[in-house]
Short mmCIF file of C-alpha atoms in Angstrom, two decimals:
data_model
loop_
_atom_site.label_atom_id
_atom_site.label_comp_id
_atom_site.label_asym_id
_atom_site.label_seq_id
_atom_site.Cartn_x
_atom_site.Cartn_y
_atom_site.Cartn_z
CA UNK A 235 115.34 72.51 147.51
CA UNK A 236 113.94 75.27 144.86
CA UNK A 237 116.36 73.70 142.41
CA UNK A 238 114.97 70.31 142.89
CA UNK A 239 111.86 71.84 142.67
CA UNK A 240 111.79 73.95 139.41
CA UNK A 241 113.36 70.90 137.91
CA UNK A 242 110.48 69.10 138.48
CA UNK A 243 107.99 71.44 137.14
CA UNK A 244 110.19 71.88 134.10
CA UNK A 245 110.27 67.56 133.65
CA UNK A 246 106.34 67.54 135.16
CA UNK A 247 105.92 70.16 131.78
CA UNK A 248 107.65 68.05 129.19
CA UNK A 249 105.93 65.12 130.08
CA UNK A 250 102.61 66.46 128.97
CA UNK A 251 103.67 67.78 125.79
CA UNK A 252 104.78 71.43 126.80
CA UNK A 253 107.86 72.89 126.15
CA UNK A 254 108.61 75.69 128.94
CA UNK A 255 111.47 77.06 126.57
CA UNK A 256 109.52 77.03 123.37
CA UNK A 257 108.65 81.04 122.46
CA UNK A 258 105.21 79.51 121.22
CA UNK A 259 104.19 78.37 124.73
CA UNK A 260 100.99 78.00 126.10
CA UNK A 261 98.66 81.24 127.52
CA UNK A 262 99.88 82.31 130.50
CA UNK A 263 98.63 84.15 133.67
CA UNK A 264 98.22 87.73 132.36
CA UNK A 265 95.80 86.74 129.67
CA UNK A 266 97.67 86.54 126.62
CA UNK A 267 96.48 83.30 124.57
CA UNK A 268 98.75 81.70 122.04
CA UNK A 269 97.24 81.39 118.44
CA UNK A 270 100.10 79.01 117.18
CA UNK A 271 101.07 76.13 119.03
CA UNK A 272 104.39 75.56 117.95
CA UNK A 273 103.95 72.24 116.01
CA UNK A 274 101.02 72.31 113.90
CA UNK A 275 98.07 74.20 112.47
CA UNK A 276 95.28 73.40 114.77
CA UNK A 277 92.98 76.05 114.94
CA UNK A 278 93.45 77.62 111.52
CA UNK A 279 92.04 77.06 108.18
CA UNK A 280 93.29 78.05 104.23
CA UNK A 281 90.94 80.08 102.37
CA UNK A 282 91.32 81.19 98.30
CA UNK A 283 94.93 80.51 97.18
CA UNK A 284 96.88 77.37 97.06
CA UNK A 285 100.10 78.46 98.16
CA UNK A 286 101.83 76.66 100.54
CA UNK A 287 101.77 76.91 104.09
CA UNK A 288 104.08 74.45 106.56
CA UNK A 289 104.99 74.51 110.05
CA UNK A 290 109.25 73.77 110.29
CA UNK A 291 111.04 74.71 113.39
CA UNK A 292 108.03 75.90 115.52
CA UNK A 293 107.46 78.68 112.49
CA UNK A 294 104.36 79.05 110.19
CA UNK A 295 106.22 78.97 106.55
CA UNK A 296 104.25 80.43 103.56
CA UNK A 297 105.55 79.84 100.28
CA UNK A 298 104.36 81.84 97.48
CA UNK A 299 103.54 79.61 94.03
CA UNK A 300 102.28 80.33 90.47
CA UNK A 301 99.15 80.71 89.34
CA UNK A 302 96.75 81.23 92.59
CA UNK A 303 95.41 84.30 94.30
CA UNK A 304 96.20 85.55 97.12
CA UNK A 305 95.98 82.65 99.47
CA UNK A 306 94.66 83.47 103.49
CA UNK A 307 95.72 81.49 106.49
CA UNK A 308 92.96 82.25 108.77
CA UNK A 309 92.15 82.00 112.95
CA UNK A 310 89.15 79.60 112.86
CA UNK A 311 88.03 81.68 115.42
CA UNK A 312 86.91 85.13 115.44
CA UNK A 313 87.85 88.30 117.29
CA UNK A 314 86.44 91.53 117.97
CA UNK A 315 88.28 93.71 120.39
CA UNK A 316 91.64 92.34 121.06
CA UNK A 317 95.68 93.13 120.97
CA UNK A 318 97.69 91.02 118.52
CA UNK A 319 101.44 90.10 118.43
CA UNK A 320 103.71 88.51 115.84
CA UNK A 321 106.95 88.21 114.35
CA UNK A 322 107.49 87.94 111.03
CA UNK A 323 110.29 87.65 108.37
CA UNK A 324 108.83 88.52 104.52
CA UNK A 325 111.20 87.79 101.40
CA UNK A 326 112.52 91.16 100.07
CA UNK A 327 110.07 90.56 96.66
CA UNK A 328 107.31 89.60 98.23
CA UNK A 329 104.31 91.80 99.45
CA UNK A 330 102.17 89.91 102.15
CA UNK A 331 99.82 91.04 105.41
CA UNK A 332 98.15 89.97 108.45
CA UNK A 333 94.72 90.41 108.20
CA UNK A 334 92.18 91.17 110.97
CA UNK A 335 88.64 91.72 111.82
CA UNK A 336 88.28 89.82 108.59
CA UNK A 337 86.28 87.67 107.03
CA UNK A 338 84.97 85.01 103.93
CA UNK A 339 81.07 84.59 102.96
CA UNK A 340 79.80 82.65 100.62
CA UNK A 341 77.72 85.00 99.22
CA UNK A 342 79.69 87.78 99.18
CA UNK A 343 82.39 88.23 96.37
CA UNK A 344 82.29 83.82 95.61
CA UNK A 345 83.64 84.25 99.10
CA UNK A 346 86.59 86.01 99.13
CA UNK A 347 88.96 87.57 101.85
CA UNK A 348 87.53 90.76 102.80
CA UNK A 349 88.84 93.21 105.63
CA UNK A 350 91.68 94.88 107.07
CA UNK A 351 95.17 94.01 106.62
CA UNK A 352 98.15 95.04 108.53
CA UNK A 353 100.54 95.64 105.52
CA UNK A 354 103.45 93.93 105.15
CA UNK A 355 105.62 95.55 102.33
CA UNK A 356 109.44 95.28 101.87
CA UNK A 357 109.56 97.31 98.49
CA UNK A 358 110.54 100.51 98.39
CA UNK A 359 107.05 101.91 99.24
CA UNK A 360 107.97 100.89 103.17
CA UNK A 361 104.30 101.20 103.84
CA UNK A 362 104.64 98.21 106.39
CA UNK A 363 102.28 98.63 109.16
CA UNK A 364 99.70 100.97 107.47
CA UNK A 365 96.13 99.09 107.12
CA UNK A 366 94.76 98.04 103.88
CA UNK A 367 91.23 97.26 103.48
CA UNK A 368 91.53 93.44 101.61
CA UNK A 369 89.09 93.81 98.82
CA UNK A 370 87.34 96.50 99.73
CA UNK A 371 88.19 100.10 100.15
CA UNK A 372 91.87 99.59 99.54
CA UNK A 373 93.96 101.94 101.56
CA UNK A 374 93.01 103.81 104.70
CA UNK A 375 95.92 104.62 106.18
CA UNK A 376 98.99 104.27 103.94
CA UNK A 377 102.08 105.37 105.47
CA UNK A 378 102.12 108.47 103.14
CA UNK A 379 101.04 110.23 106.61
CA UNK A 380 104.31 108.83 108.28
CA UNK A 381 107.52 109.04 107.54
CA UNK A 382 108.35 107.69 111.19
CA UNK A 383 106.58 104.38 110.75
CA UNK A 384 107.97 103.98 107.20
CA UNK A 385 111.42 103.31 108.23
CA UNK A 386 110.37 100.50 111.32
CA UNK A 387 110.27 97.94 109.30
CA UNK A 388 113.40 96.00 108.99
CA UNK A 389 114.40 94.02 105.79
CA UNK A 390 115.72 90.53 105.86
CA UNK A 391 115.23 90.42 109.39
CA UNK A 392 112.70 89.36 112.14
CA UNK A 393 110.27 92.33 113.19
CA UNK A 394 108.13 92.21 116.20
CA UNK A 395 104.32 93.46 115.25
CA UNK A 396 101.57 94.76 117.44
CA UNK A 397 97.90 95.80 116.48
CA UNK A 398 95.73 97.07 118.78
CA UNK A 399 91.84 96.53 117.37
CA UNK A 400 89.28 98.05 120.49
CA UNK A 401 86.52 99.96 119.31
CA UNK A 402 86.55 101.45 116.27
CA UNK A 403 90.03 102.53 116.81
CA UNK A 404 92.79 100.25 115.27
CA UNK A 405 96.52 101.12 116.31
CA UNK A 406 99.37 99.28 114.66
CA UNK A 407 103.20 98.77 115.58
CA UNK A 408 106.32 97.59 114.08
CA UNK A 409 109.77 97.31 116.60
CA UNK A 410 108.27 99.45 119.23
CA UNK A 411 107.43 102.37 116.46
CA UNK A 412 103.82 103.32 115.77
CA UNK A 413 102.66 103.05 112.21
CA UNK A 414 99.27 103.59 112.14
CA UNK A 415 96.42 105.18 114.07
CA UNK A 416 93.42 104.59 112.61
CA UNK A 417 89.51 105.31 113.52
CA UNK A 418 86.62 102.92 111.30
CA UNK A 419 83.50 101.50 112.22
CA UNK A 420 82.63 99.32 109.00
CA UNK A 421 83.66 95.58 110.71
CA UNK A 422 83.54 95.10 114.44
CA UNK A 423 84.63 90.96 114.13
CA UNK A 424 86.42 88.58 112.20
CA UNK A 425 88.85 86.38 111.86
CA UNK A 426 93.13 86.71 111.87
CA UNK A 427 94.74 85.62 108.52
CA UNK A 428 97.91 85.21 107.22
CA UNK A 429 98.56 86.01 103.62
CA UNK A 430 100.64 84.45 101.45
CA UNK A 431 100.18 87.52 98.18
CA UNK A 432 99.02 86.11 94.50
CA UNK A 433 102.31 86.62 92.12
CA UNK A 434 100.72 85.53 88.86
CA UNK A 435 102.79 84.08 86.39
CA UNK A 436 106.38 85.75 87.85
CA UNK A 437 108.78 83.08 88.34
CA UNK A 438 110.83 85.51 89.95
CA UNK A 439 108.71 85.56 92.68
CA UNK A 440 107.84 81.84 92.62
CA UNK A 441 108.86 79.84 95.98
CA UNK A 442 109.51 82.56 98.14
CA UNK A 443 108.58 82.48 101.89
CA UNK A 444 106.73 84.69 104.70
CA UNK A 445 107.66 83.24 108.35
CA UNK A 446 105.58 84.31 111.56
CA UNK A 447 105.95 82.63 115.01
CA UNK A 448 105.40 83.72 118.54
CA UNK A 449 101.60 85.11 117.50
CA UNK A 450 99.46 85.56 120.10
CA UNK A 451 96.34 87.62 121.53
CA UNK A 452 94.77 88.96 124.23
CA UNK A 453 91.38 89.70 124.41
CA UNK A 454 90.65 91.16 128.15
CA UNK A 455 91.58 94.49 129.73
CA UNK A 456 92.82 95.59 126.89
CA UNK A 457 92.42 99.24 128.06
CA UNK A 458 95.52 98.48 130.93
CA UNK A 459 97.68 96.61 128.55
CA UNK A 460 97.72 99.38 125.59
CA UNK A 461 99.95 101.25 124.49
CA UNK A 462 100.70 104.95 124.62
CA UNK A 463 100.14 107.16 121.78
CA UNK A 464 102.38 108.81 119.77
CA UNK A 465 101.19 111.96 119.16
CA UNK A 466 103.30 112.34 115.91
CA UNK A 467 101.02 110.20 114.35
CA UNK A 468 98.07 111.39 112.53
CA UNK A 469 94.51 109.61 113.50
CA UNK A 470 92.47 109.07 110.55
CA UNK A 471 88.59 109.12 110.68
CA UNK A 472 86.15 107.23 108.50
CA UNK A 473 83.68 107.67 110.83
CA UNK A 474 80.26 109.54 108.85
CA UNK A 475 79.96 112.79 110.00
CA UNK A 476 81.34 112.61 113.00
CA UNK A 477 84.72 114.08 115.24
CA UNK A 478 86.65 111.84 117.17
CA UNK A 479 87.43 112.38 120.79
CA UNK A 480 90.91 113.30 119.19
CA UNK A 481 89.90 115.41 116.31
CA UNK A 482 87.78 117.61 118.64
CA UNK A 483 90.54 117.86 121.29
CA UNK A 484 93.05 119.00 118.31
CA UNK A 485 90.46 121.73 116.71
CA UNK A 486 88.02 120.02 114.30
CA UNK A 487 84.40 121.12 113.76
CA UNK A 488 82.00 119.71 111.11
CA UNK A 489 81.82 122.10 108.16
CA UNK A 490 78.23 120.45 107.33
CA UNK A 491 76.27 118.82 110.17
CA UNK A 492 75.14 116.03 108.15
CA UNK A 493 71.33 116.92 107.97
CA UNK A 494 70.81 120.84 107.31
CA UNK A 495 71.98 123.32 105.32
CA UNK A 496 73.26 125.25 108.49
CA UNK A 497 76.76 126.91 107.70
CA UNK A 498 76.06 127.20 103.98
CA UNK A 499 74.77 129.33 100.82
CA UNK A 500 74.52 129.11 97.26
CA UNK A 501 77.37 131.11 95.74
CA UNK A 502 75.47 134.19 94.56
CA UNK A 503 72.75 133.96 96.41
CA UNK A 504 71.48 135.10 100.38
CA UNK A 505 70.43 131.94 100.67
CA UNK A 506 71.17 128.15 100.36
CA UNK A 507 69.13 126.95 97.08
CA UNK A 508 65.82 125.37 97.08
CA UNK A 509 66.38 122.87 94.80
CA UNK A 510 69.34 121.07 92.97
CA UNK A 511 70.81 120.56 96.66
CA UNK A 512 70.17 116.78 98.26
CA UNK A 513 70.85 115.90 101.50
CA UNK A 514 69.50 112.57 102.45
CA UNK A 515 71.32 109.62 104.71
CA UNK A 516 74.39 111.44 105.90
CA UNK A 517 75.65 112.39 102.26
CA UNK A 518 75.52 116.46 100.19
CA UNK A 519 74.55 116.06 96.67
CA UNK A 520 74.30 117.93 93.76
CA UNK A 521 72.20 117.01 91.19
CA UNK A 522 72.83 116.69 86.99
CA UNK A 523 71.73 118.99 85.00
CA UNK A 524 73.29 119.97 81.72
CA UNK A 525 76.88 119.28 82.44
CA UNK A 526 77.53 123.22 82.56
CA UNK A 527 79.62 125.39 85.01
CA UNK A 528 77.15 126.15 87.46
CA UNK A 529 74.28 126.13 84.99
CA UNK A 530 71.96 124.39 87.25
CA UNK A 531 71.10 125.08 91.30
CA UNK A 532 74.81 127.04 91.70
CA UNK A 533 77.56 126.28 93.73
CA UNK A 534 77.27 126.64 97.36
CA UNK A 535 79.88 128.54 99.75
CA UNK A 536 80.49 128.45 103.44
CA UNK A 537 79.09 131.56 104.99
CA UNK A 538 82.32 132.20 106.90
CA UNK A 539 85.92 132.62 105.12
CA UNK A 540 89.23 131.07 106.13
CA UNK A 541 93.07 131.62 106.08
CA UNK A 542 94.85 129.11 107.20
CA UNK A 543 92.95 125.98 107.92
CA UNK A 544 92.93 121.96 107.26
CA UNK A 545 90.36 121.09 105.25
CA UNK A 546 88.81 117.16 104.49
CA UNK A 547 86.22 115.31 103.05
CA UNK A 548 84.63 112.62 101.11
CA UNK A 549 83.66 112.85 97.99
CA UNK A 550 81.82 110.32 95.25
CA UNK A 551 81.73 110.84 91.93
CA UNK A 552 79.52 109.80 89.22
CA UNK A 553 80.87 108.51 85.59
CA UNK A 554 81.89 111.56 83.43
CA UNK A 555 81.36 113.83 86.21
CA UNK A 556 83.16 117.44 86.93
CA UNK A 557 83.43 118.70 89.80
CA UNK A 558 85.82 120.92 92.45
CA UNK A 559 86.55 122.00 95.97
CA UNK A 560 87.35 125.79 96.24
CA UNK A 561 88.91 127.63 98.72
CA UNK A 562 90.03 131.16 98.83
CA UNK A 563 87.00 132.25 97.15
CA UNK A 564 85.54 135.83 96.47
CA UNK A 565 82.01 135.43 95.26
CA UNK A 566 81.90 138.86 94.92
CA UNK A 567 84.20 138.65 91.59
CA UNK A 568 81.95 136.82 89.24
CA UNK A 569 78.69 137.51 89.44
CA UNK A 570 77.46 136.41 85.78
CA UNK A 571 77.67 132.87 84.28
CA UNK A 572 80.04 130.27 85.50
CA UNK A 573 81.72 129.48 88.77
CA UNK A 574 82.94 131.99 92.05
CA UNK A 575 86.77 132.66 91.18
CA UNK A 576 89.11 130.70 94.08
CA UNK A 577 91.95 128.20 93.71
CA UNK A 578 90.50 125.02 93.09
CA UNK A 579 91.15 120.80 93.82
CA UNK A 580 89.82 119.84 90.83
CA UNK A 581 87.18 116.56 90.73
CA UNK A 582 87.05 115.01 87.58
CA UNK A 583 86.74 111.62 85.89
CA UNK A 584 90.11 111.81 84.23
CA UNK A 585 89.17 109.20 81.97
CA UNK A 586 85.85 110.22 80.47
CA UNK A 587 85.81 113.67 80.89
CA UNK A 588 87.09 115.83 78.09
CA UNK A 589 88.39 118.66 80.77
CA UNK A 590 91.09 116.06 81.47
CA UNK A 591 92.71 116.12 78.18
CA UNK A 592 92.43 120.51 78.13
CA UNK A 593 95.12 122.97 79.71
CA UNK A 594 98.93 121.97 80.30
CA UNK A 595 100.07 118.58 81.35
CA UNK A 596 97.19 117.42 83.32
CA UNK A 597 96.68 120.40 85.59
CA UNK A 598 93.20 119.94 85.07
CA UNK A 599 93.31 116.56 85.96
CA UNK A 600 91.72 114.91 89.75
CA UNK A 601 93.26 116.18 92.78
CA UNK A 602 95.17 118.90 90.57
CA UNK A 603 95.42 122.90 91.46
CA UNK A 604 92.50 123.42 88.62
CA UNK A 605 94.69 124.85 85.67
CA UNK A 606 97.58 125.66 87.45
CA UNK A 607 99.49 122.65 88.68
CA UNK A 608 99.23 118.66 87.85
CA UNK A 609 98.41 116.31 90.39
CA UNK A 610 101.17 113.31 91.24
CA UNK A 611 102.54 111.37 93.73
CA UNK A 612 105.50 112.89 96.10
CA UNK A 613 108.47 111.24 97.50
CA UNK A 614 107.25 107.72 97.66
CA UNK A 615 108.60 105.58 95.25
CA UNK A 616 107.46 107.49 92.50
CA UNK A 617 104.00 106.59 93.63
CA UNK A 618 101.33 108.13 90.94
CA UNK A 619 97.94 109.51 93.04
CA UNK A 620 95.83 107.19 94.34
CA UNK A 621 92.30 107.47 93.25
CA UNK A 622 89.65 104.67 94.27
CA UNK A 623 87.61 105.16 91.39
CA UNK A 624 83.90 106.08 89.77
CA UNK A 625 81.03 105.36 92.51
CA UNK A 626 83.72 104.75 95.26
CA UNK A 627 84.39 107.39 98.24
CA UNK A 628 87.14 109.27 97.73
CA UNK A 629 89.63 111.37 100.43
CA UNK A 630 90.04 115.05 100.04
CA UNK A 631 92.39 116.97 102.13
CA UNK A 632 93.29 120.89 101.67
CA UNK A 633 95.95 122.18 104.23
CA UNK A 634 96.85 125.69 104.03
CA UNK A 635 98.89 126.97 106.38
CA UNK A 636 100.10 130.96 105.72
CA UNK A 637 101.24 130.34 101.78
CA UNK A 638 102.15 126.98 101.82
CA UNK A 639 99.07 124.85 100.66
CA UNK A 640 98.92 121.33 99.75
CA UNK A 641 96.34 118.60 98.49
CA UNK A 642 95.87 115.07 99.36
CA UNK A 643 94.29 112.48 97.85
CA UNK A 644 93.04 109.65 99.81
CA UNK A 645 95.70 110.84 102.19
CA UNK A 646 98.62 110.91 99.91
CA UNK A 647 99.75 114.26 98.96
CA UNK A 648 99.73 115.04 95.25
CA UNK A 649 99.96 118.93 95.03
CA UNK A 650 102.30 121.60 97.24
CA UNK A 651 102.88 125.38 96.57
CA UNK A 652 103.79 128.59 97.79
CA UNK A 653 100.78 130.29 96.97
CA UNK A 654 103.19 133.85 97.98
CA UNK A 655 105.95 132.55 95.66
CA UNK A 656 107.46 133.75 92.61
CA UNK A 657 106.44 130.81 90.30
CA UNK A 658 103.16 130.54 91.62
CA UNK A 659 102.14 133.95 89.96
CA UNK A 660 103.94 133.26 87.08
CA UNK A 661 101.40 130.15 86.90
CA UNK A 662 98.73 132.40 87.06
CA UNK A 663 99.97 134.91 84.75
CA UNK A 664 99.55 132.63 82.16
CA UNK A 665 96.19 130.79 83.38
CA UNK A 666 92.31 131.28 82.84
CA UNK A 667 93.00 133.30 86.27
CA UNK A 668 95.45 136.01 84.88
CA UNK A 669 92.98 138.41 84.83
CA UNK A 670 92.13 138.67 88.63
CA UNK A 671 94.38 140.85 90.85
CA UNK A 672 95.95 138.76 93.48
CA UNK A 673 94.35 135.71 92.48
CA UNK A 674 95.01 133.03 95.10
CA UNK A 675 96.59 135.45 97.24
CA UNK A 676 94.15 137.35 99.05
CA UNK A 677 94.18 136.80 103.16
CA UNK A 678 90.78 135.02 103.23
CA UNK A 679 87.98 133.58 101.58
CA UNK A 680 84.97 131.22 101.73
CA UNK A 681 85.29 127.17 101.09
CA UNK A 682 83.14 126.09 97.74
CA UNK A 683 81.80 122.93 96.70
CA UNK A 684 81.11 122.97 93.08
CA UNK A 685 77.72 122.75 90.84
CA UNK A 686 79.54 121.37 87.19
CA UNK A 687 76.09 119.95 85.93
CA UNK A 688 76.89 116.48 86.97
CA UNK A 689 76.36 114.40 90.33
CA UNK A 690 78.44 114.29 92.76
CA UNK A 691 78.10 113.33 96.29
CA UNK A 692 80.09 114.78 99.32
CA UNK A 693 80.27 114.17 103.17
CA UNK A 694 82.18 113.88 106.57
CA UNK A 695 83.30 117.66 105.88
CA UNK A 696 85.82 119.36 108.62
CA UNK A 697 87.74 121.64 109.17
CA UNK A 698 90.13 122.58 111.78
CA UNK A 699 91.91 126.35 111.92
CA UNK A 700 95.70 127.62 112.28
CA UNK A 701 96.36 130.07 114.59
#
């Protein structure tokens, strides 16, 4: 009798059109809604690019052509908190994504694509997974920060691909591995696209395909249907001046509280200074001047000193502008013209500024150990440092733990040292430093943000301490 029974469901099913086999099938009783029927493309639209995008075997096919931008697949329906799955196959030349919380205005950009993207990259980068912000900021969480989540993504095969959007928190999966972990507050709703990347004139690249299927979302109780995280993977924060519930559970406090000078003092002075200083909306800047080495309202210092810490920030700089991030610092050592001796991450608008061209082979260039060792990408492809560019916010990081110190930019690492070793010294030795005992190896020292006559704007500064 059950047999008889299911059968007729199953036949009562086909007769109105559904499949009970198909993997796209309809939503079913624990909330999940399917956003591709199997057959067609109801409910989405195309937005920029031309390239092609078919339905064959109950599979979205996007095939990649000459001579368009990158073309968008998108929900005609938007979403704000929800949890997203997909599978999808990408050709091993292509570079595509998934956007979300994304979306096209008319007025904005002639209307282009703008938002996050859950990357899809089969090169040897392997930053599959991380977010990219489509038109925007560019990378916030390149997989840089995991090593783990670079190697989930499988070539030439199907991958199955979760993203968790509630809040301002954005989680992303590939094949049950977490990628990303990811805390921003810029878009709250939009739509889910499907990108088929621009290839310009490369007939290489020409005709190549992207396949998703089984996409779907859910969009209630989200809280009882998420995942677990992994707490290998790093959470990163965009949020302005502000600690996560994470960051403050792992150590974090707010080097500068956003409004006051609380925390802080000019360099070689008791006090912070009464002019040349700006604080206004959430953001720490310090005026032009002359262009000089702390010619005009001085540096300012933290009032207490650190050893082994993790250090980040924002920064924004203007067009020719010079600037720095010390740490280690004695202001006690110079106490007539120019800047308080510490090791420095150099700020600079390598392509303007004169001071990019000066010492040996770039060490004076962005993101650098100031005059004592260049600034480039590690490990990843031989990836070159990422820098967003003039009038864009930019990601510091400075993690010193005991003698081994490193810098990130915009959370890729581009600098790492023993600051105890061997070579180090012999760096200074032969460096505008050589003539302080020790230099960049004393236990402790205060955090500087440098006054190089020109503006530069700073914010969202934490730190966290090492036992």
């Amino acid at each position: 009798m059950y047999l008889k029974f299911k059968w007729l469901v199953v036949v009562g099913l086909i007769f109105f059109g559904i499949n009970p086999i198909e993997g796209n099938a309809q939503a079913n009783n624990d909330g999940w809604k399917v956003l591709f029927n199997g057959k067609n493309l109801d409910g989405w639209k195309q937005l920029n690019g031309k390239a092609d995008y078919t339905v064959e075997n109950g599979v979205i096919v996007g095939t990649s052509k000459i001579g368009t931008p990158n073309s968008f697949l998108c929900s005609k329906e938007n979403y704000d908190n929800f949890i997203l799955e997909f599978d999808v196959i990408v050709d091993p030349i292509l570079n595509s994504g998934v956007q979300l919380r994304s979306n096209s205005f008319k007025d904005h950009n002639n209307g282009r694509v703008h938002g996050y993207q859950f990357e899809l990259d089969p090169s040897d980068r392997a930053f599959s997974g991380g977010i990219f912000d489509e038109a925007r900021r560019g990378w916030l969480y390149p997989l840089a920060v995991n090593e783990k989540g670079r190697k989930a993504f499988k070539n030439g095969s199907w991958n199955k691909c979760r993203i968790e959007a509630i809040g301002n928190s954005i989680k992303t999966w590939i094949n049950g591995v977490q990628c990303s972990n990811l805390v921003d507050d810029v878009t709250a709703s939009g739509f889910i696209g499907l990108q088929v990347h621009g290839i310009g004139g490369s007939k290489q690249k020409d005709g190549k395909q992207i396949k998703w299927k089984n996409i779907r979302i859910k969009t209630d109780n989200l809280e009882e249907s998420s995942w677990a995280q992994d707490p290998e993977v790093k959470e990163l924060s965009y949020l302005l001046n502000q600690l996560t519930v994470g960051e403050k559970r792992n150590g974090w406090r707010l080097l500068w509280d956003g409004k006051t000078s609380n925390g802080w003092r000019g360099a070689k002075l008791d006090d912070f200074p009464k002019s040349g200083w700006e604080m206004k909306d959430g953001v720490l800047t310090v005026l032009a001047t002359d262009g000089g080495e702390s010619t005009g309202p001085g540096d300012i210092v933290t009032t207490e000193v650190y050893s082994s810490f993790e250090l980040e920030l924002e920064f924004k700089i203007t067009e020719v502008a010079n600037s720095g991030i010390k740490y280690f610092v004695d202001p006690n050592l110079n106490k007539g013209a120019g800047s308080a001796i510490g090791c420095e991450f150099q700020i600079l608008d390598d392509k303007k500024h004169p001071d990019a061209k000066k010492g040996v082979n770039g060490n004076r260039t962005i993101g650098s150990l100031y005059d004592l060792i260049t600034a480039e990408g590690y490990t990843i492809a031989g990836r070159k440092k990422q820098f967003k560019g003039i009038g864009k916010w930019n990601k510091a990081r400075i993690v010193v733990n005991g003698g081994k110190v490193e810098h990130w930019l915009n959370n890729e690492k581009v600098v790492e040292y023993d600051r105890f070793s061997h070579m180090f010294r012999a760096l200074v030795a032969y460096s505008k430093y050589k003539d302080w005992d020790n230099f960049g190896q004393w236990p402790s020292g205060h955090i500087l943000l440098q006054d190089h006559g020109d503006t530069v704007h700073f914010r969202s500064i934490k730190i966290r301490e090492f036992n």
